[in-house]
Coordinates of C-alpha atoms in Angstrom, one line a residue:
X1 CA 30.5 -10.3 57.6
X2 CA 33.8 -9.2 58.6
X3 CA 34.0 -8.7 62.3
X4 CA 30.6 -10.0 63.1
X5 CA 31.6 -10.5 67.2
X6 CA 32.0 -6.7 67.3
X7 CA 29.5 -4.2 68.1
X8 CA 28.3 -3.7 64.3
X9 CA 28.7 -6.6 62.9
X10 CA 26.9 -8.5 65.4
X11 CA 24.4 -6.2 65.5
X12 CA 24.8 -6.3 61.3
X13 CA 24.3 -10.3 62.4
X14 CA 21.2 -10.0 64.5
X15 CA 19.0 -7.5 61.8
X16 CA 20.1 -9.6 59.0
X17 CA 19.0 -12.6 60.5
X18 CA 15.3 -10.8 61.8
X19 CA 15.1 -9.7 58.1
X20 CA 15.5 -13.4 56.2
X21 CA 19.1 -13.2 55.1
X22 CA 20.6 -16.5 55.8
X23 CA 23.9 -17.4 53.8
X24 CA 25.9 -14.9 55.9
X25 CA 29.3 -16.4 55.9
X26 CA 31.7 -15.2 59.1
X27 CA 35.2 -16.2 60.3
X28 CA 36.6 -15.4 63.6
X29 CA 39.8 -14.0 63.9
X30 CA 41.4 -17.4 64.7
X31 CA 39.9 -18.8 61.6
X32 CA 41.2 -15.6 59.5
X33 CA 43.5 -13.5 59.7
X34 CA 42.3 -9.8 58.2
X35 CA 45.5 -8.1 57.7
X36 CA 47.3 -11.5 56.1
X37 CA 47.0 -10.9 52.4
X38 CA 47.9 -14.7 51.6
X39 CA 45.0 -15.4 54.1
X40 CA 42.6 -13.3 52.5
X41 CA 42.6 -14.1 48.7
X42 CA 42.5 -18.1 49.5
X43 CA 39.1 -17.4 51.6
X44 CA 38.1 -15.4 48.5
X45 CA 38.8 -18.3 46.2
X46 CA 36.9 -20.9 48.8
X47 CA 33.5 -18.8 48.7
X48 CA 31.7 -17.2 46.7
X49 CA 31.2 -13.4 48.2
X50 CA 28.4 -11.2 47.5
X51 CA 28.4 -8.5 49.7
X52 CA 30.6 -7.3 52.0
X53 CA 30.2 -5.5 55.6
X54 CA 33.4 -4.5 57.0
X55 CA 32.8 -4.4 60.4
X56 CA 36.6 -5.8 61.4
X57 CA 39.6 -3.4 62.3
X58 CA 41.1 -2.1 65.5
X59 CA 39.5 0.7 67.6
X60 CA 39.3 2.4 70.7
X61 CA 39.1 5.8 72.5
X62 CA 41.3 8.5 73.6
X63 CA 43.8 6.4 75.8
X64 CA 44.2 3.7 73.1
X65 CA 45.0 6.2 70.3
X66 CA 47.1 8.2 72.2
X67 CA 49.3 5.0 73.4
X68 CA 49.2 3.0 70.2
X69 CA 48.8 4.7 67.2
X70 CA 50.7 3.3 65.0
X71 CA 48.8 -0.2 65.6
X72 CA 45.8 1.5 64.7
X73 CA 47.4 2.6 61.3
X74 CA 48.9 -0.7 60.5
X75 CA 46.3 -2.3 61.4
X76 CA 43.7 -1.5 60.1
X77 CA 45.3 -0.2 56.6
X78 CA 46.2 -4.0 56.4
X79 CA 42.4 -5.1 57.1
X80 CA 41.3 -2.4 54.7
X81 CA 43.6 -2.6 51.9
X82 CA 43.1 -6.4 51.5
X83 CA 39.4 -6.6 51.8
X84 CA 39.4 -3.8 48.9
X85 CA 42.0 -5.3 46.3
X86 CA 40.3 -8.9 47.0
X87 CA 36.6 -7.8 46.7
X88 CA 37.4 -6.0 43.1
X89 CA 39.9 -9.1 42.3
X90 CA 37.1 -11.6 42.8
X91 CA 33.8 -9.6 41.5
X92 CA 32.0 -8.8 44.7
X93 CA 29.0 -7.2 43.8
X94 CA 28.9 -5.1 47.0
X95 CA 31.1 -3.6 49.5
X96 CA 30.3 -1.3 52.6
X97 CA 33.2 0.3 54.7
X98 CA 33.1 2.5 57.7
X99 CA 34.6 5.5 58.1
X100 CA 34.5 7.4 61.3
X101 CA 33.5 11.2 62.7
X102 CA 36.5 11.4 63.7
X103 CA 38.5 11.9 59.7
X104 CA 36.3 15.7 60.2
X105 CA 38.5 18.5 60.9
X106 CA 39.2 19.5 64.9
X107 CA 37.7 22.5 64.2
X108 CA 34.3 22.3 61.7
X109 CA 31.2 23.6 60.6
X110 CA 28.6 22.1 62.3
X111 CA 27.0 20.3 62.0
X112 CA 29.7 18.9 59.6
X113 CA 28.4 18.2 56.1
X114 CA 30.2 15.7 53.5
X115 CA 31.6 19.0 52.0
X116 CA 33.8 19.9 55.2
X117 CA 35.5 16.5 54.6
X118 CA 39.5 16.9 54.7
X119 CA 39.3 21.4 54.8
X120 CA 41.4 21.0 57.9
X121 CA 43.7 19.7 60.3
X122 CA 41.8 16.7 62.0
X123 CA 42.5 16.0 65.7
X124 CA 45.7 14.8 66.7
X125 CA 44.6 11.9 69.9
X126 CA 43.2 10.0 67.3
X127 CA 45.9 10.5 64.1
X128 CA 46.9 7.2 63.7
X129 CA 43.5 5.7 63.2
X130 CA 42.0 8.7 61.6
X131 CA 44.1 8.4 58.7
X132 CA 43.3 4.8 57.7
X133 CA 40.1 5.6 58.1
X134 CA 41.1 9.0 55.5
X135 CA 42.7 6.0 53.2
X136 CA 39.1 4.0 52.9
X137 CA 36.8 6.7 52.5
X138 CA 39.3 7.7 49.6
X139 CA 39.9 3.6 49.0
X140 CA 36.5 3.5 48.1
X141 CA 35.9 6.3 45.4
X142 CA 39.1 5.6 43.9
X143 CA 38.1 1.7 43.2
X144 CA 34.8 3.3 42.0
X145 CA 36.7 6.1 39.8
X146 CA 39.1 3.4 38.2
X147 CA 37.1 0.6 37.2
X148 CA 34.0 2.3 36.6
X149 CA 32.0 0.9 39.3
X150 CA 29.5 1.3 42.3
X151 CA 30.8 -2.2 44.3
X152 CA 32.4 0.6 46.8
X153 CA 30.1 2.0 49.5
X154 CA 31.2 4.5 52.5
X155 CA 29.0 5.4 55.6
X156 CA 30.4 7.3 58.2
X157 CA 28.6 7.3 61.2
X158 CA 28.8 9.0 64.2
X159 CA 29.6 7.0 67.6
X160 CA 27.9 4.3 67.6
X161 CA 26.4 2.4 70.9
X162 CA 24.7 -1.3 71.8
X163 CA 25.3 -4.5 72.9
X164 CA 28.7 -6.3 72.3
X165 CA 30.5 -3.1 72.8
X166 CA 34.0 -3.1 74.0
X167 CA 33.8 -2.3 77.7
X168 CA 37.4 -2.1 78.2
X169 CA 38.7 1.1 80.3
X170 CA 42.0 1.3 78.0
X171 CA 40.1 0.7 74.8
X172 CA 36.8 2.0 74.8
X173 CA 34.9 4.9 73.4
X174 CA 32.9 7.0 75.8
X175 CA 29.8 5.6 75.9
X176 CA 30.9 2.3 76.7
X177 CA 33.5 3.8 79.3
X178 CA 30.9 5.6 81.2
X179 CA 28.4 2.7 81.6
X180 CA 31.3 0.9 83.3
X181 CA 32.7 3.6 85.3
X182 CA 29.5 4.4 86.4
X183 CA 28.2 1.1 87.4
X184 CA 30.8 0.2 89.7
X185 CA 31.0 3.0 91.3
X186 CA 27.2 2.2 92.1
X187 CA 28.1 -1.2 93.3
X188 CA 31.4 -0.2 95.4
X189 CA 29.0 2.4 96.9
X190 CA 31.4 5.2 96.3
X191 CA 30.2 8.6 96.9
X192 CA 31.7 10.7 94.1
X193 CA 33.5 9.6 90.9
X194 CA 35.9 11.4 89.0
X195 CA 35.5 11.6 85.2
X196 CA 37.9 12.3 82.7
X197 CA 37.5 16.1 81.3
X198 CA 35.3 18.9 81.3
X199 CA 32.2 16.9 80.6
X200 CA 31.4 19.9 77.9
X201 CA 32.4 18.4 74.6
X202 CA 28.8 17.0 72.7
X203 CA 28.9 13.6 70.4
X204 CA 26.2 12.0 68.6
X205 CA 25.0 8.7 69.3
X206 CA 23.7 6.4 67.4
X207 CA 22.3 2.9 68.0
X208 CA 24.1 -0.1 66.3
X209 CA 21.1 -1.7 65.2
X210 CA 20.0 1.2 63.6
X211 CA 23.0 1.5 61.7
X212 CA 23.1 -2.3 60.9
X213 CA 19.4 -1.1 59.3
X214 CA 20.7 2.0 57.6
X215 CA 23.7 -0.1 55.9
X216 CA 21.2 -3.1 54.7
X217 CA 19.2 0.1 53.1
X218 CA 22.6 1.3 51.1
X219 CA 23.2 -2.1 49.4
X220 CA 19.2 -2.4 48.5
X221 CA 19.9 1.3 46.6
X222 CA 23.2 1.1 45.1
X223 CA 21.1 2.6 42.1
X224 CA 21.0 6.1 44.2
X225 CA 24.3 6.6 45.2
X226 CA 26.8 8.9 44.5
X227 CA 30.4 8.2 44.4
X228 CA 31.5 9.6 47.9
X229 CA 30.5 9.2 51.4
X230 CA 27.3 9.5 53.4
X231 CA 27.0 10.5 56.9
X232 CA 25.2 8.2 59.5
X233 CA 23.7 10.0 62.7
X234 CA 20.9 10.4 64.9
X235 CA 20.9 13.9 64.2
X236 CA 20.8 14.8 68.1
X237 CA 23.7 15.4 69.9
X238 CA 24.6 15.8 74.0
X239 CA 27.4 16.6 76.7
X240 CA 29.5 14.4 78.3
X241 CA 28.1 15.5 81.2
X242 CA 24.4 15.4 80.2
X243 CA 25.1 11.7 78.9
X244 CA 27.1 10.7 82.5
X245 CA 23.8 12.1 84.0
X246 CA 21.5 9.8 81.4
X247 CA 23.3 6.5 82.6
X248 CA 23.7 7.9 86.6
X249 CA 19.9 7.8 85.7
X250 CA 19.4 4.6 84.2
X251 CA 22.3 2.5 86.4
X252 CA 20.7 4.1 89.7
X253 CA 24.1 5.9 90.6
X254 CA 23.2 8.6 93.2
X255 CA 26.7 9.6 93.8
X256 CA 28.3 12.5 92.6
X257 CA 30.0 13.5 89.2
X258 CA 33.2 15.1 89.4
X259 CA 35.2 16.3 86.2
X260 CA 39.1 16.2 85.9
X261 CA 40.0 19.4 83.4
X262 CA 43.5 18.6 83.4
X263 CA 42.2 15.6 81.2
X264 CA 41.9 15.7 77.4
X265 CA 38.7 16.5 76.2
X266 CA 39.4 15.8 72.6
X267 CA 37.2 17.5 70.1
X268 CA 34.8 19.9 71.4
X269 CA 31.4 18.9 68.9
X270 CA 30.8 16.4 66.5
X271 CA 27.4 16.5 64.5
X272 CA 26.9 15.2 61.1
X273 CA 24.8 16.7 59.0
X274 CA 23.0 13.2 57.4
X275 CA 20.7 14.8 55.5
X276 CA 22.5 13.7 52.3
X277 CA 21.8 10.1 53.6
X278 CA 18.3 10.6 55.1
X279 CA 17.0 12.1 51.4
X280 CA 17.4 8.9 50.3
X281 CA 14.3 7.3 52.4
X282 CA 15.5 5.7 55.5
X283 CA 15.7 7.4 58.9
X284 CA 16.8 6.2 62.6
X285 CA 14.0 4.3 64.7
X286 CA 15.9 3.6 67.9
X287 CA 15.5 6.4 71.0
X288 CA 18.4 7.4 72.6
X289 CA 17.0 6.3 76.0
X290 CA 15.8 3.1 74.9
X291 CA 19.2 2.2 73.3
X292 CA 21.3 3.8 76.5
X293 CA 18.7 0.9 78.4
X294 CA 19.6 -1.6 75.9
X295 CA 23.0 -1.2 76.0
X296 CA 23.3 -1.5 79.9
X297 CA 21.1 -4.2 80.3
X298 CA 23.2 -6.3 77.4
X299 CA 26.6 -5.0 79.9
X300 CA 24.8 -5.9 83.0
X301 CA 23.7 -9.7 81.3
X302 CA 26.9 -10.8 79.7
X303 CA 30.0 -8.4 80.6
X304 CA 32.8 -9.4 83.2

């Protein structure tokens, strides 16, 4: 379980554990070092792998990819590229990696099916990530295409939400951002607070548990996969105003929400089409309102 601290893989951590699965081997990022090649193979050649969940890799929102970039190339090309050439080196029978939303065009279809993958420019705050992500989605079927295998499994889900999120204001995606924001302006009784934006862009949500679920599903049916991606989503999407409005709702802010249009707003609508992945027999079981409550009672339990 690589990253298993992180909002998937310790959700990845948690279902596992609820369904049986014991031998899950993890390593903090003291213990290894991801983007260390030299690192990497010896842990290989210490244990004996099975399946892989790639959880691990640097990511943020808007401000982080904006500032850093290149970090979130390196970075995570590094993480990606070694798990890859090691997991094929030393036989692993399995190996699911994440791509994001966000490797869709700016501009797409919607919602976006697997077809409208790479048919235009993608959007440019988020570049430097986007394009590793680009490199392991195309990591994946070109380990499959050369050495004739299905060991290389891609989900792309849409933004995913829960416990152990990253509630950082530089680093965080949206959902987690607001939750914060929101709070404390509840408990510095502030009367208004300005957000980021129009508040019209919509994302999809989905519920890290639910997508731990959905990627223990993918390595039980290997036999029905294709060789290419699958889209991960709740199928529902909202407005960053109508989800500021959710958690006002569900923190107790009464104040009121004011928007800053000079800010970025990013892409104007991401909704996957998952209906690729949902033919297959497994579908979401986790309501965006319970999750939203979830989430903020995880924040308000264990988050300084």
């Amino acid at each position: 379980m690589a990253g298993h601290t992180g909002l998937l893989g310790s959700a990845l951590v948690k279902v596992l554990n609820n369904d049986g699965y014991k031998n899950i081997i993890t390593r903090s990022h003291n213990e290894l070092e991801l983007t260390d090649k030299s690192k990497v193979e010896h842990f290989f050649k210490e244990n004996k792998i099975d399946f892989i969940f790639l959880c691990a890799g640097k990511v943020g929102g808007i401000i982080g990819n904006k500032t850093n970039p290149a970090s979130y190339l390196h970075e995570n090309l590094l993480i990606q590229d070694n798990i890859f050439e090691m997991a094929n080196k030393y036989e692993v029978q399995n190996v699911i990696f994440y791509g994001s939303s966000c490797t869709y065009p700016k501009v797409c279809k919607q919602p976006m099916k697997e077809e409208y993958w790479l048919t235009g420019p993608i959007e440019e705050t988020s570049m430097g990530y986007a394009a590793a992500k680009i490199a392991g989605i195309i990591g994946c079927k070109s380990y499959n295409t050369q050495y004739n295998t299905n060991r290389f499994i891609c989900v792309v889900p849409n933004s995913i939400y829960g416990a152990n999120d990253n509630f950082d204001l530089e680093n965080s995606h949206v959902f987690s951002a607001l939750i914060r924001k929101i709070d404390t302006a509840k408990q510095e009784n502030k009367d208004s607070l300005t957000l980021w934006g129009s508040g019209n862009p919509r994302r999809e949500f989905i519920y890290s548990e639910d997508v731990a679920s959905a990627s223990i599903f993918l390595m039980q049916n290997t036999e029905k996969l294709e060789n290419n991606h699958y889209n991960l989503g709740s199928g529902t999407d909202y407005s960053i105003k109508e989800l500021a409005e959710a958690i006002s709702k569900v923190v107790g802010y009464e104040g009121k929400i004011e928007w800053d249009s000079e800010k970025p707003d990013g892409t104007m609508k991401k909704l996957l089409d998952s209906s690729k992945f949902l033919a297959l027999g497994w579908k979401p079981k986790v309501k965006f309102i319970d999750g939203l409550k979830s989430t903020y009672q995880w924040y308000k339990e264990n988050y300084e």
